[in-house]
Amino acid sequence: MANSRRRRIIGVMGGGKVDKETARMATELGRRVAEAGYVLLTGGRPAGVMDAASQGAHQAQGLVIGILPGPDPDDSSAFVDIVIATNLADGRNLINILSSDVVIACPGGAGTLTEVGMAIKNKKPLVLLNFDPGPTVLDAESQGRVIRASTPTEAMAAVQKFMEKIKS
Amino acid sequence: MANSRRRRIIGVMGGGKVDKETARMATELGRRVAEAGYVLLTGGRPAGVMDAASQGAHQAQGLVIGILPGPDPDDSSAFVDIVIATNLADGRNLINILSSDVVIACPGGAGTLTEVGMAIKNKKPLVLLNFDPGPTVLDAESQGRVIRASTPTEAMAAVQKFMEKIKS
Amino acid sequence: MANSRRRRIIGVMGGGKVDKETARMATELGRRVAEAGYVLLTGGRPAGVMDAASQGAHQAQGLVIGILPGPDPDDSSAFVDIVIATNLADGRNLINILSSDVVIACPGGAGTLTEVGMAIKNKKPLVLLNFDPGPTVLDAESQGRVIRASTPTEAMAAVQKFMEKIKS
Amino acid sequence: MANSRRRRIIGVMGGGKVDKETARMATELGRRVAEAGYVLLTGGRPAGVMDAASQGAHQAQGLVIGILPGPDPDDSSAFVDIVIATNLADGRNLINILSSDVVIACPGGAGTLTEVGMAIKNKKPLVLLNFDPGPTVLDAESQGRVIRASTPTEAMAAVQKFMEKIKS
């Protein structure tokens, strides 16, 4: 008796410190996630891809979930509606992945690399949006569980492709 | 620059196996949480107080968050809107507490006892609704951080009292 | 093909701030755990029952494991030999319980209460050494999974009783 | 007042399913870790690099710590002396990293990739022993926090280099 009416969640991962172009891209991606009717999930902090994507989804009247590394819900991006405070530090990255129906990895550093690894390990559909995690993902990519994209439009096309597979 | 527009969350804890009267009380409590404009958070499973409270909030058009012990979002109560899958087993109990602005403990067993302990430890406002965690809470109670209630009406009055203190 | 040669671990829980008599009792308890040939496991911090029990086991040439709430192994009691750094904050309490063959709860506060709750929930043999967690444990006690003790001697007798059951 | 007498720990990470040559290499590496006087830490399961490295350290009379993903200490490699049971699934990978003074990544898959990411993120000295995590580590490598090796001998030389830096 699975819960079939739960809302579908797209997780957007990426660096806490990013250049302006990446931030712009993340904002557009967040907007597109909301416009497509999905809930946006990020790492919740008021920084980098997390903040930018949340802003985009918020401006498009989407619902935004933030999974914080720390213990205090108030320490979240101002564009997050629902704050989940974990106090697990980087351990919260696994929750980001498990709670998302599809994961999109934007440019980032070692934290984003761990999220990519966890998505592969837990067989979550993964979109790599201008992020290269090296050769470890090649097997999963050849099995159709990883799609590379270079724009938010391509990323959302990949999301839709994955979601059709999930529903069927 | 705290996130002041995030939605306020009331966490309702309690047993996974409860008698009919406790379930009825939890359903009424969930409904009251939603009617008061709060988001309801529970442990997310399709059982006991979690399921009953979620049903009440759902029927009152409230938003329901479920923090699951397992890895699969589909394993949640059908009355949960947003599923956070943790795969932390009982470790997710700490997330339940940290993410709630006020915690209400309904009748339950050892799991509920751990949630009460974590609420006290993390100085979260705590309402004990017909649940007695023994002498360890007496200090916090004397400091005004714990209020005992015997009906959903009394529990919601305690929630409002705590929320006024938080806002001020 | 279970690992039958692993070393047996006794977890000693209790407050981070305790009076002198409790500290003396915890030191004696740690010594007795080591003399009985067990590994001692504590919450690892240089404070309260954790520090005192570690000191006792160390002085008796026992091996001491500390499961730290923070990320830095150096922040441990100087009597800990093997430091496990978790950065899970209070989330590490579950690891304390799961890794212990028998748990002894000394006087403590809300943190100790969560550890008692987790021991009951995960059916770990539990010795209550002058700590009263209220009525929630009564069921487990009537099933023989909880024994009350008022001295280290009584606590170690309870440990031995549990260990004989585990081995058989 | 840091704990300066705690035992130094070398974490050996790598795949749960590996070819015979990788297993042989891991066994030799485990032996070398023990012979150098360090405690060996692995992910604890009776499989792949974890099991092979533990066997090597055990045969050289070293102390072996296993950090298990599951709740039951008995489910560990028979060459593990001290089992830490977490029930955190892949969430235990962060504990592996934080508890190690130096991390060695052997060939593996997505799980090993997450451990590399966490080592970089938490600034742990990292030896890559025939494992390539892609371009994300290049920054840390240029800062001297990552050393590549192609044999256990080279890996242990890198460990010693890092340990001298830590002590000074």
Tab-separated table of C-alpha atoms in Angstrom, chain D residues 58-134:
chain	number	residue	atom	x	y	z
D	58	HIS	CA	44.751	-9.447	11.646
D	59	GLN	CA	47.468	-11.802	10.428
D	60	ALA	CA	50.068	-9.205	11.432
D	61	GLN	CA	48.570	-8.998	14.959
D	62	GLY	CA	47.134	-5.526	14.319
D	63	LEU	CA	43.964	-4.116	15.877
D	64	VAL	CA	41.073	-3.887	13.380
D	65	ILE	CA	38.029	-1.597	13.717
D	66	GLY	CA	34.970	-2.144	11.510
D	67	ILE	CA	32.273	0.519	11.102
D	68	LEU	CA	29.207	-1.428	9.972
D	69	PRO	CA	26.317	0.000	7.908
D	70	GLY	CA	23.816	-2.256	9.694
D	71	PRO	CA	22.625	-2.654	13.309
D	72	ASP	CA	24.121	-6.067	14.195
D	73	PRO	CA	27.802	-6.381	15.250
D	74	ASP	CA	27.769	-10.080	14.331
D	75	ASP	CA	27.408	-9.180	10.624
D	76	SER	CA	31.054	-8.140	10.383
D	77	SER	CA	34.159	-9.582	8.785
D	78	ALA	CA	35.674	-12.320	10.964
D	79	PHE	CA	38.929	-10.342	10.979
D	80	VAL	CA	37.446	-7.334	12.773
D	81	ASP	CA	38.241	-7.025	16.490
D	82	ILE	CA	36.099	-4.040	17.437
D	83	VAL	CA	32.771	-3.674	15.670
D	84	ILE	CA	30.951	-0.334	15.655
D	85	ALA	CA	27.359	-0.911	14.499
D	86	THR	CA	25.697	2.231	13.150
D	87	ASN	CA	22.462	1.316	11.307
D	88	LEU	CA	23.172	4.442	9.227
D	89	ALA	CA	23.544	2.554	5.900
D	90	ASP	CA	25.828	4.594	3.648
D	91	GLY	CA	25.664	7.371	6.238
D	92	ARG	CA	28.373	5.479	8.112
D	93	ASN	CA	30.877	6.432	5.402
D	94	LEU	CA	31.330	9.850	7.007
D	95	ILE	CA	32.304	8.181	10.298
D	96	ASN	CA	34.916	6.108	8.465
D	97	ILE	CA	36.522	9.298	7.213
D	98	LEU	CA	36.296	11.441	10.365
D	99	SER	CA	37.735	8.675	12.565
D	100	SER	CA	40.789	8.087	10.339
D	101	ASP	CA	44.014	10.069	10.639
D	102	VAL	CA	44.832	9.208	7.017
D	103	VAL	CA	42.441	7.690	4.447
D	104	ILE	CA	43.551	5.281	1.698
D	105	ALA	CA	41.085	4.769	-1.172
D	106	CYS	CA	41.544	1.473	-3.048
D	107	PRO	CA	39.630	0.603	-6.231
D	108	GLY	CA	35.883	0.738	-5.662
D	109	GLY	CA	32.613	2.119	-6.917
D	110	ALA	CA	30.177	4.820	-5.916
D	111	GLY	CA	30.578	4.157	-2.182
D	112	THR	CA	34.311	4.712	-2.412
D	113	LEU	CA	33.623	7.873	-4.423
D	114	THR	CA	31.509	9.266	-1.560
D	115	GLU	CA	34.319	8.500	0.886
D	116	VAL	CA	36.818	10.350	-1.294
D	117	GLY	CA	34.438	13.306	-1.476
D	118	MET	CA	34.029	13.344	2.302
D	119	ALA	CA	37.796	13.118	2.867
D	120	ILE	CA	38.348	16.138	0.599
D	121	LYS	CA	35.453	18.047	2.169
D	122	ASN	CA	36.754	17.402	5.699
D	123	LYS	CA	40.408	18.045	4.783
D	124	LYS	CA	41.574	14.538	5.714
D	125	PRO	CA	44.905	13.434	4.218
D	126	LEU	CA	43.973	11.123	1.325
D	127	VAL	CA	45.969	8.488	-0.542
D	128	LEU	CA	44.484	7.341	-3.862
D	129	LEU	CA	45.737	3.781	-4.437
D	130	ASN	CA	44.768	3.033	-8.045
D	131	PHE	CA	41.453	4.882	-7.676
D	132	ASP	CA	40.592	7.896	-9.860
D	133	PRO	CA	37.804	10.145	-8.531
D	134	GLY	CA	37.886	12.529	-11.484
